[in-house]
Tab-separated table of C-alpha atoms in Angstrom:
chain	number	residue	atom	x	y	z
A	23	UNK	CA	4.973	24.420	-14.260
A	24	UNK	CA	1.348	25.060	-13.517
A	25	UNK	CA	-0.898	22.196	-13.216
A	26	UNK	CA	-4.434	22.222	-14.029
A	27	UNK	CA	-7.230	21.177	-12.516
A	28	UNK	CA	-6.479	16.837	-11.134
A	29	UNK	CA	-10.332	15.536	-12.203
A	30	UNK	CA	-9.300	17.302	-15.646
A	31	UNK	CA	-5.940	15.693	-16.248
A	32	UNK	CA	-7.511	12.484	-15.338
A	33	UNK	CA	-10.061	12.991	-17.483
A	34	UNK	CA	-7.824	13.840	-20.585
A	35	UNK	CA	-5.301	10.581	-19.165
A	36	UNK	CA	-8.394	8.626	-19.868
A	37	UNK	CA	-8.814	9.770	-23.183
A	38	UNK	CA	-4.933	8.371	-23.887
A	39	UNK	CA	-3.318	12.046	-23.185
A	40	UNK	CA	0.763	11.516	-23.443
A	41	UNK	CA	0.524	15.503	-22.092
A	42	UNK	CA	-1.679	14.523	-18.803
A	43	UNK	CA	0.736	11.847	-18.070
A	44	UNK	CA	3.457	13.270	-18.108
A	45	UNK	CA	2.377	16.508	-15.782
A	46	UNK	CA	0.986	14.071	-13.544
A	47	UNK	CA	4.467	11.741	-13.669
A	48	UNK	CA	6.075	15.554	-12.788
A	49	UNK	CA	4.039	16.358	-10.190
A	50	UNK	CA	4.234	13.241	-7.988
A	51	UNK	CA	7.159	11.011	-9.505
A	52	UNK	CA	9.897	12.672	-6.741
A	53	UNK	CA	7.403	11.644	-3.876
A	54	UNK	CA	7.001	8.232	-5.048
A	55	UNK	CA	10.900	7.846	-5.702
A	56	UNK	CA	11.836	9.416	-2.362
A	57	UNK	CA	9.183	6.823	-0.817
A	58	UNK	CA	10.422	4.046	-2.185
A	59	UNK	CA	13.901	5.117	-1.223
A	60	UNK	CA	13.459	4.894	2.406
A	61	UNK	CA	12.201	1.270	2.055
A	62	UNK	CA	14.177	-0.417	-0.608
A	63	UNK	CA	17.389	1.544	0.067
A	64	UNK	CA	18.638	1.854	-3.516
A	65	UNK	CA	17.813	3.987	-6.171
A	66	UNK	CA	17.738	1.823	-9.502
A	67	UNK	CA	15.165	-0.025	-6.990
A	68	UNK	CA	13.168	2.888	-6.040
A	69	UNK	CA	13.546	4.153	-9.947
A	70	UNK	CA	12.150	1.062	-11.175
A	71	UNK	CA	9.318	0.946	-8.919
A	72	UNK	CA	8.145	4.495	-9.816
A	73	UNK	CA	8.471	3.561	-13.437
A	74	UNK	CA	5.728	0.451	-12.759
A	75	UNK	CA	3.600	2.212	-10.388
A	76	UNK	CA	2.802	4.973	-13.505
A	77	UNK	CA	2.710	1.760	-15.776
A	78	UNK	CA	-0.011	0.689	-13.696
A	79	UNK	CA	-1.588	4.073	-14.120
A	80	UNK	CA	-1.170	4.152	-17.407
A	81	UNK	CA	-2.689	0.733	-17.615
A	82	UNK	CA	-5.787	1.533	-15.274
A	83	UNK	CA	-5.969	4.888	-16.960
A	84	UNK	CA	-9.999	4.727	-18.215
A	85	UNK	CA	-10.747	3.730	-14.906
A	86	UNK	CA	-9.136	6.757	-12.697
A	87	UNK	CA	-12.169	9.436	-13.934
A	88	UNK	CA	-14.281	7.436	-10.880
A	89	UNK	CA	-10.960	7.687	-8.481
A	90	UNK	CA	-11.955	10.764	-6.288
A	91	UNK	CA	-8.172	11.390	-4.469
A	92	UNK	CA	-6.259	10.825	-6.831
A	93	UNK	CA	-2.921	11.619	-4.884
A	94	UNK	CA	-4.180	8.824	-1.930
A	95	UNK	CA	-4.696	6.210	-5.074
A	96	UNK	CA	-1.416	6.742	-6.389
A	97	UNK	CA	0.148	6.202	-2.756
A	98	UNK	CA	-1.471	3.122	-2.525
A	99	UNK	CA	-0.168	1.473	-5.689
A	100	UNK	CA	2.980	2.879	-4.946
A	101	UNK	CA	2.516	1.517	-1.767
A	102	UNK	CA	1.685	-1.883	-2.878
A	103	UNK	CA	4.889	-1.926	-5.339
A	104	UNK	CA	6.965	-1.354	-2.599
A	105	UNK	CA	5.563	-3.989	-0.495
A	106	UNK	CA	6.042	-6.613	-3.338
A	107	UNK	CA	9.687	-4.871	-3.877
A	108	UNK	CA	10.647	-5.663	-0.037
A	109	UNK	CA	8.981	-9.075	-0.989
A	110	UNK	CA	11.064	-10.377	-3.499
A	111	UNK	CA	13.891	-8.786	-1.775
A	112	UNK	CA	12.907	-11.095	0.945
A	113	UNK	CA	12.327	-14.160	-0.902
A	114	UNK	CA	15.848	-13.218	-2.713
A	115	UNK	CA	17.662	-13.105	0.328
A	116	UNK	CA	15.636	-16.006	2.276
A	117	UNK	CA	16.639	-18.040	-0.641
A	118	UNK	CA	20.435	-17.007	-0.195
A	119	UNK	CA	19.959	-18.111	3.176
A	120	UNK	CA	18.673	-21.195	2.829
A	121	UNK	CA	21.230	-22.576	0.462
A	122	UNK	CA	23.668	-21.380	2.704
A	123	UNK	CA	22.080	-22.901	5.693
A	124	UNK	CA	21.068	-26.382	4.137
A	125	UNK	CA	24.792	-27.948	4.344
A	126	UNK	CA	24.125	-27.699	8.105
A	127	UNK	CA	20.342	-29.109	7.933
A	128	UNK	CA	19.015	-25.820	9.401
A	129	UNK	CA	16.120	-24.055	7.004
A	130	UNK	CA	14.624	-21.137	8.427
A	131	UNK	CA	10.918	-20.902	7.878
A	132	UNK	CA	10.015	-17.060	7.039
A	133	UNK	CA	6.827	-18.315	4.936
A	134	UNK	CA	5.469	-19.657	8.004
A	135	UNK	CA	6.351	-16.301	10.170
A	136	UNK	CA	4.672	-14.316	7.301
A	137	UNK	CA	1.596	-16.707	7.051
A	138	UNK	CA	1.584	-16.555	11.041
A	139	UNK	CA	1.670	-12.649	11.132
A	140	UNK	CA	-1.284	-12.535	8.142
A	141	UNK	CA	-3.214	-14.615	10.679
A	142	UNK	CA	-2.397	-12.297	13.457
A	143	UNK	CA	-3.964	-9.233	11.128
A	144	UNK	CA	-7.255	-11.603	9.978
A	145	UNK	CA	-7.784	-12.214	13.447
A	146	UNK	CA	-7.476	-8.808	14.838
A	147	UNK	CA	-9.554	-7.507	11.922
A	148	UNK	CA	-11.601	-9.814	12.690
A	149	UNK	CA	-11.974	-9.080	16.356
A	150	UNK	CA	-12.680	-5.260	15.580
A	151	UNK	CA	-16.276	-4.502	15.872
A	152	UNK	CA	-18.457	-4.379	12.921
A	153	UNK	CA	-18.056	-0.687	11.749
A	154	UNK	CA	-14.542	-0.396	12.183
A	155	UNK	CA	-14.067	-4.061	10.530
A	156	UNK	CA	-15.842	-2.792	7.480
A	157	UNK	CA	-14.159	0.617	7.643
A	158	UNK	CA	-10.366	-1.287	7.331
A	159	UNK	CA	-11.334	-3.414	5.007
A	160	UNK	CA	-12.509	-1.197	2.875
A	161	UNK	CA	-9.514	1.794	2.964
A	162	UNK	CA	-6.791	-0.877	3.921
A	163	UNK	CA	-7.491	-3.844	1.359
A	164	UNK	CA	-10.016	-2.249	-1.280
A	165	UNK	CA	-7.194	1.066	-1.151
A	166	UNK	CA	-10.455	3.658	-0.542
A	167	UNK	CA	-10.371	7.195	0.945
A	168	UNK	CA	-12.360	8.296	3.738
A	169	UNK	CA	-14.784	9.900	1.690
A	170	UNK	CA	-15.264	6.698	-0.280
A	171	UNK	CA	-15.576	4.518	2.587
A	172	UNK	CA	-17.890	7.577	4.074
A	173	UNK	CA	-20.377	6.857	1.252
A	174	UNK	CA	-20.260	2.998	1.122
A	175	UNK	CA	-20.867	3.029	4.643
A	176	UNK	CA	-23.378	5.500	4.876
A	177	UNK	CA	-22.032	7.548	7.477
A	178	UNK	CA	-19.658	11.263	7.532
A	179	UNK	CA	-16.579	10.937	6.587
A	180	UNK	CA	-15.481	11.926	10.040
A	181	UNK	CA	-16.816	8.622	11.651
A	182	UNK	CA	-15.418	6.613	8.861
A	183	UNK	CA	-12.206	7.969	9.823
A	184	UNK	CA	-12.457	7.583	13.148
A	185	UNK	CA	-13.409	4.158	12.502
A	186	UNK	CA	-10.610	3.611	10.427
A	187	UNK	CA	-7.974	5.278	12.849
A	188	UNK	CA	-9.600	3.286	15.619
A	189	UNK	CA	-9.315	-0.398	13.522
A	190	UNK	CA	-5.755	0.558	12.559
A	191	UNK	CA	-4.696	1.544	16.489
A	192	UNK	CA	-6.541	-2.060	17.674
A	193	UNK	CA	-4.330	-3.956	14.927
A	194	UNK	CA	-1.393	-2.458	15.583
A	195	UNK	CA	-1.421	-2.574	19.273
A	196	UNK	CA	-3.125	-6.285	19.080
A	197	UNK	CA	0.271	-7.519	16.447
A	198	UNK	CA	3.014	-5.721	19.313
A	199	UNK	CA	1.058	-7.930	22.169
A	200	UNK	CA	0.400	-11.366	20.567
A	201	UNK	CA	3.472	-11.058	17.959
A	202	UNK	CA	6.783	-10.565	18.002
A	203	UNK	CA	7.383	-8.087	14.411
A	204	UNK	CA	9.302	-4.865	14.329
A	205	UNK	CA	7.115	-2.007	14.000
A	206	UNK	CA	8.253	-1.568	10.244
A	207	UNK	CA	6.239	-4.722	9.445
A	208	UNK	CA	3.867	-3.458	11.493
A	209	UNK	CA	3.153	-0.062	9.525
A	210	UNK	CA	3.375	-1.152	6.262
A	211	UNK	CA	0.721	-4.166	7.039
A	212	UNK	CA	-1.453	-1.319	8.668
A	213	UNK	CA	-0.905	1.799	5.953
């Protein structure tokens, strides 16, 4: 199957296109499924995540026209959904645990190790100097490319990147130093 131009099939996905959906569902549902298989490990899991990451295009679809990369968008959601996946896998099994471990009046506290490593990032972000600060904040929490971040920031794209690969290496290096977290956590707080 041939695809046509991407800024076209967004285009006609605004406009409510069933068509434009579904070739872009074709064209990038087996990367999203095979992504979400390495993290969640099971593949009703990883079906049901690509399933609400193109509900959430669908849903945003009048907005995507402005989205320049579409393909780095898409990651991100997908991205995101398999964050909150490992999440509530999390919570599942930390409240497993817990009712396990309350007859012997032991509760681990994961919230707190989660709320202590999401300190860890704010301060390390927060450490960074001002361009590369502004540079991971906007590609890391506000999910823009380099050429978006290029234009917000004023600068090429190749110091926004630079700025951004620079910010990611400081946080990264800054959690393994000051925090004990496996370098899974580690990547998919950073990417």
């Amino acid at each position: 199957m041939t695809f046509p131009d991407e800024k076209i099939l967004l285009e006609q996905l605004a406009q409510g296109s069933e068509p434009a959906f579904a070739m872009l569902l074709d064209k990038y549902g087996n990367n999203i499924y095979s992504q979400a298989l390495v993290y969640v490990k099971n593949t009703q899991e990883a079906q049901d995540i690509v399933q609400e990451v193109f509900m959430k295009i669908w849903e945003k679809r009048a907005d995507l026209t402005a989205v320049t990369h579409f393909r780095s968008y898409l990651f991100i959601v997908a991205r995101n959904h398999i964050i909150s996946a490992l999440r509530k896998k999390l919570q599942v099994s930390m409240a497993t645990d817990t009712l396990e471990l309350e007859d012997v009046g032991y509760v681990p506290d994961y919230t707190c190790r989660h709320r202590d490593l999401s300190r860890m990032v704010t301060a390390a972000v927060q450490m960074l100097p001002q361009q590369q600060q502004k540079a991971y904040l906007l590609s890391r929490e506000q999910g823009l490319s380099h050429d978006e971040v290029a234009a917000r920031m004023q600068v090429t794209r190749e110091a926004a990147k630079k700025n951004i690969s620079r910010a990611l290496h400081f946080v990264r290096t800054f959690l393994r130093s000051h925090y004990d977290v496996p370098l899974l956590c580690i990547s998919l707080l950073c990417y």
